[in-house]
Every structure is written in C-alpha cells, then in structure tokens.
C-alpha cells in the first residue's frame, strides 16, 4: 500500500473521498444520502469528528475532516463506512420501492466475496485516500474542488444551490443540512 495516503498527524485536517464500489450511483436516492449524513452527524456528536466541508455526489462523497477528541481519524472513517454499509444494505433489502435491489445486492455481494475484510457485502471502496491539508493553498484548493463538484457535473449553476454540500454553509445561507466548522 502506498505511504502517500496515510493519516500521519491526527491534529491536521484531511481531504477524504468515500467512493461506492464500481462507482455505482447509489446516492441518487435520498434515503442512502440521509444514512450517510446521519452517520456523520452521530460521529460529530459522539466521536469527536470535525466536519469542515462535504459534498455527496451520486457515487461518492468528498469531505474535509479533522478530530477534536481521542479517537483517531482513521477509526472515525472506519466507523462511518462500516455503519453506513450495514444500514444501506438493510435499507436495500427491506425497501419494496427500490427498483435496483437485485442489481445493487449482486454488485455489493460480488465486491464483498472478493474482499477478505468483509463477510457478505461491500458498499464502499476500501480506501479513502486521505490527503493532509498542511498548507492554506491545499485547503483552499480542496474546499473549492468539493464545492465545485456538482457545478462541474452540470447539476447546479452555483455551488450553494446544491443541497448535499457545505457550500451553503460557506455562503452564509440558512437551512443547511449539516453543521460544519468553517475554514479558509
């Protein structure tokens, strides 16, 4: 494994990406986005997660995170991915409205069978590729990248219009989905 993508300093901020296996467009459904955001909220409240920026796209999520407690960042990331994997699979299995149920369970099951770290299903790709944001330039570039993601994808015209992003927080708009610690 590359040493480039390691969390070395627990007191720094990191840009991380959580990607669904095979880049499947799972987050086209609100219920799955909400499972992810609820897990992040739980970790903010109970595990010392500092969320500074986020954007949930159809097949992945970008975050800028740090910590304010004793739990290591990689432990928080592991917990988010593990919990959301279980909840997403449960939701797929019980949701009679999920038209992609067989497709999703087959792909997540296939990924799980090929990964010795899983028993049945794998929702997330294994690595989050943390990048330490140890300069203001890196922080600014990653923050802009996160917020421009839905604009570049042609979903919205301006970043703050995208509901599943912290761009509205940074624009000072009301009715934001998540509390974030503003950085710049």
Tab-separated table of C-alpha atoms in Angstrom, residues 24-143:
chain	number	residue	atom	x	y	z
A	24	UNK	CA	-22.349	2.751	-8.618
A	25	UNK	CA	-24.752	5.696	-8.463
A	26	UNK	CA	-26.207	4.763	-5.085
A	27	UNK	CA	-26.812	8.274	-3.794
A	28	UNK	CA	-29.443	9.066	-6.388
A	29	UNK	CA	-31.858	8.022	-3.624
A	30	UNK	CA	-32.350	10.372	-0.673
A	31	UNK	CA	-32.603	7.536	1.866
A	32	UNK	CA	-28.988	6.472	1.214
A	33	UNK	CA	-27.676	10.046	1.368
A	34	UNK	CA	-29.507	10.506	4.660
A	35	UNK	CA	-27.951	7.344	6.112
A	36	UNK	CA	-24.502	8.761	5.322
A	37	UNK	CA	-25.267	12.214	6.730
A	38	UNK	CA	-26.884	10.780	9.867
A	39	UNK	CA	-23.757	8.700	10.498
A	40	UNK	CA	-21.541	11.762	10.060
A	41	UNK	CA	-23.779	13.721	12.475
A	42	UNK	CA	-23.501	10.899	15.015
A	43	UNK	CA	-19.706	10.953	14.745
A	44	UNK	CA	-19.678	14.737	15.147
A	45	UNK	CA	-21.702	14.452	18.334
A	46	UNK	CA	-20.227	11.282	19.827
A	47	UNK	CA	-16.792	10.528	18.365
A	48	UNK	CA	-15.049	13.879	18.051
A	49	UNK	CA	-15.392	14.315	14.287
A	50	UNK	CA	-14.804	17.831	12.986
A	51	UNK	CA	-16.555	18.269	9.644
A	52	UNK	CA	-15.240	21.273	7.748
A	53	UNK	CA	-16.674	20.612	4.277
A	54	UNK	CA	-18.600	17.949	2.389
A	55	UNK	CA	-20.338	17.144	-0.855
A	56	UNK	CA	-22.338	13.983	-1.537
A	57	UNK	CA	-22.440	13.125	-5.241
A	58	UNK	CA	-24.220	10.167	-6.861
A	59	UNK	CA	-21.379	7.655	-6.404
A	60	UNK	CA	-19.051	9.248	-3.871
A	61	UNK	CA	-18.655	11.822	-1.130
A	62	UNK	CA	-15.838	14.282	-0.501
A	63	UNK	CA	-15.124	15.594	2.976
A	64	UNK	CA	-12.654	17.754	4.807
A	65	UNK	CA	-12.389	16.336	8.301
A	66	UNK	CA	-10.395	16.512	11.495
A	67	UNK	CA	-10.947	15.474	15.064
A	68	UNK	CA	-11.414	17.087	18.450
A	69	UNK	CA	-11.116	14.043	20.694
A	70	UNK	CA	-9.033	10.974	21.305
A	71	UNK	CA	-10.426	8.733	18.578
A	72	UNK	CA	-8.055	8.538	15.580
A	73	UNK	CA	-9.379	9.931	12.306
A	74	UNK	CA	-8.981	6.584	10.546
A	75	UNK	CA	-11.106	4.997	13.287
A	76	UNK	CA	-13.879	7.523	12.728
A	77	UNK	CA	-13.713	6.952	8.961
A	78	UNK	CA	-13.837	3.182	9.517
A	79	UNK	CA	-16.857	3.535	11.795
A	80	UNK	CA	-18.748	5.722	9.307
A	81	UNK	CA	-18.103	3.320	6.438
A	82	UNK	CA	-18.913	0.209	8.470
A	83	UNK	CA	-22.142	1.569	9.946
A	84	UNK	CA	-23.395	3.042	6.675
A	85	UNK	CA	-22.596	-0.177	4.791
A	86	UNK	CA	-24.768	-2.214	7.140
A	87	UNK	CA	-27.614	0.327	7.144
A	88	UNK	CA	-27.567	0.785	3.362
A	89	UNK	CA	-27.696	-2.979	2.751
A	90	UNK	CA	-30.563	-3.303	5.266
A	91	UNK	CA	-32.443	-0.494	3.540
A	92	UNK	CA	-31.945	-2.032	0.097
A	93	UNK	CA	-33.197	-5.394	1.368
A	94	UNK	CA	-36.383	-4.070	3.011
A	95	UNK	CA	-37.301	-1.276	0.596
A	96	UNK	CA	-40.009	-2.577	-1.730
A	97	UNK	CA	-39.693	0.641	-3.774
A	98	UNK	CA	-36.025	0.005	-4.647
A	99	UNK	CA	-36.158	-0.892	-8.346
A	100	UNK	CA	-32.419	-1.656	-8.385
A	101	UNK	CA	-32.483	-4.098	-5.453
A	102	UNK	CA	-31.176	-7.144	-7.346
A	103	UNK	CA	-28.567	-5.080	-9.201
A	104	UNK	CA	-27.253	-3.412	-6.022
A	105	UNK	CA	-27.192	-6.558	-3.904
A	106	UNK	CA	-25.476	-8.519	-6.675
A	107	UNK	CA	-22.711	-5.922	-7.141
A	108	UNK	CA	-22.219	-5.315	-3.415
A	109	UNK	CA	-22.255	-9.085	-2.822
A	110	UNK	CA	-19.689	-9.675	-5.562
A	111	UNK	CA	-17.403	-6.991	-4.114
A	112	UNK	CA	-17.815	-8.499	-0.640
A	113	UNK	CA	-16.919	-12.004	-1.782
A	114	UNK	CA	-13.646	-10.777	-3.269
A	115	UNK	CA	-12.609	-8.852	-0.157
A	116	UNK	CA	-11.398	-10.915	2.817
A	117	UNK	CA	-12.247	-7.994	5.144
A	118	UNK	CA	-15.982	-8.475	4.537
A	119	UNK	CA	-18.375	-11.303	5.244
A	120	UNK	CA	-21.158	-10.661	2.749
A	121	UNK	CA	-21.362	-7.238	1.142
A	122	UNK	CA	-19.035	-4.361	0.373
A	123	UNK	CA	-20.598	-0.958	-0.297
A	124	UNK	CA	-17.542	1.314	-0.124
A	125	UNK	CA	-14.231	1.049	-1.924
A	126	UNK	CA	-11.555	0.081	0.572
A	127	UNK	CA	-9.522	3.288	0.749
A	128	UNK	CA	-10.443	6.909	1.370
A	129	UNK	CA	-7.138	8.370	0.082
A	130	UNK	CA	-6.642	10.915	2.876
A	131	UNK	CA	-4.670	13.965	1.845
A	132	UNK	CA	-3.226	16.064	4.659
A	133	UNK	CA	-4.175	19.708	4.249
A	134	UNK	CA	-0.965	21.115	5.674
A	135	UNK	CA	-0.944	24.373	3.703
A	136	UNK	CA	-3.535	27.080	3.138
A	137	UNK	CA	-3.197	26.516	-0.602
A	138	UNK	CA	-4.080	22.809	-0.306
A	139	UNK	CA	-7.001	23.610	1.965
A	140	UNK	CA	-8.373	26.254	-0.398
A	141	UNK	CA	-7.956	24.035	-3.468
A	142	UNK	CA	-9.726	21.084	-1.811
A	143	UNK	CA	-12.518	23.268	-0.466
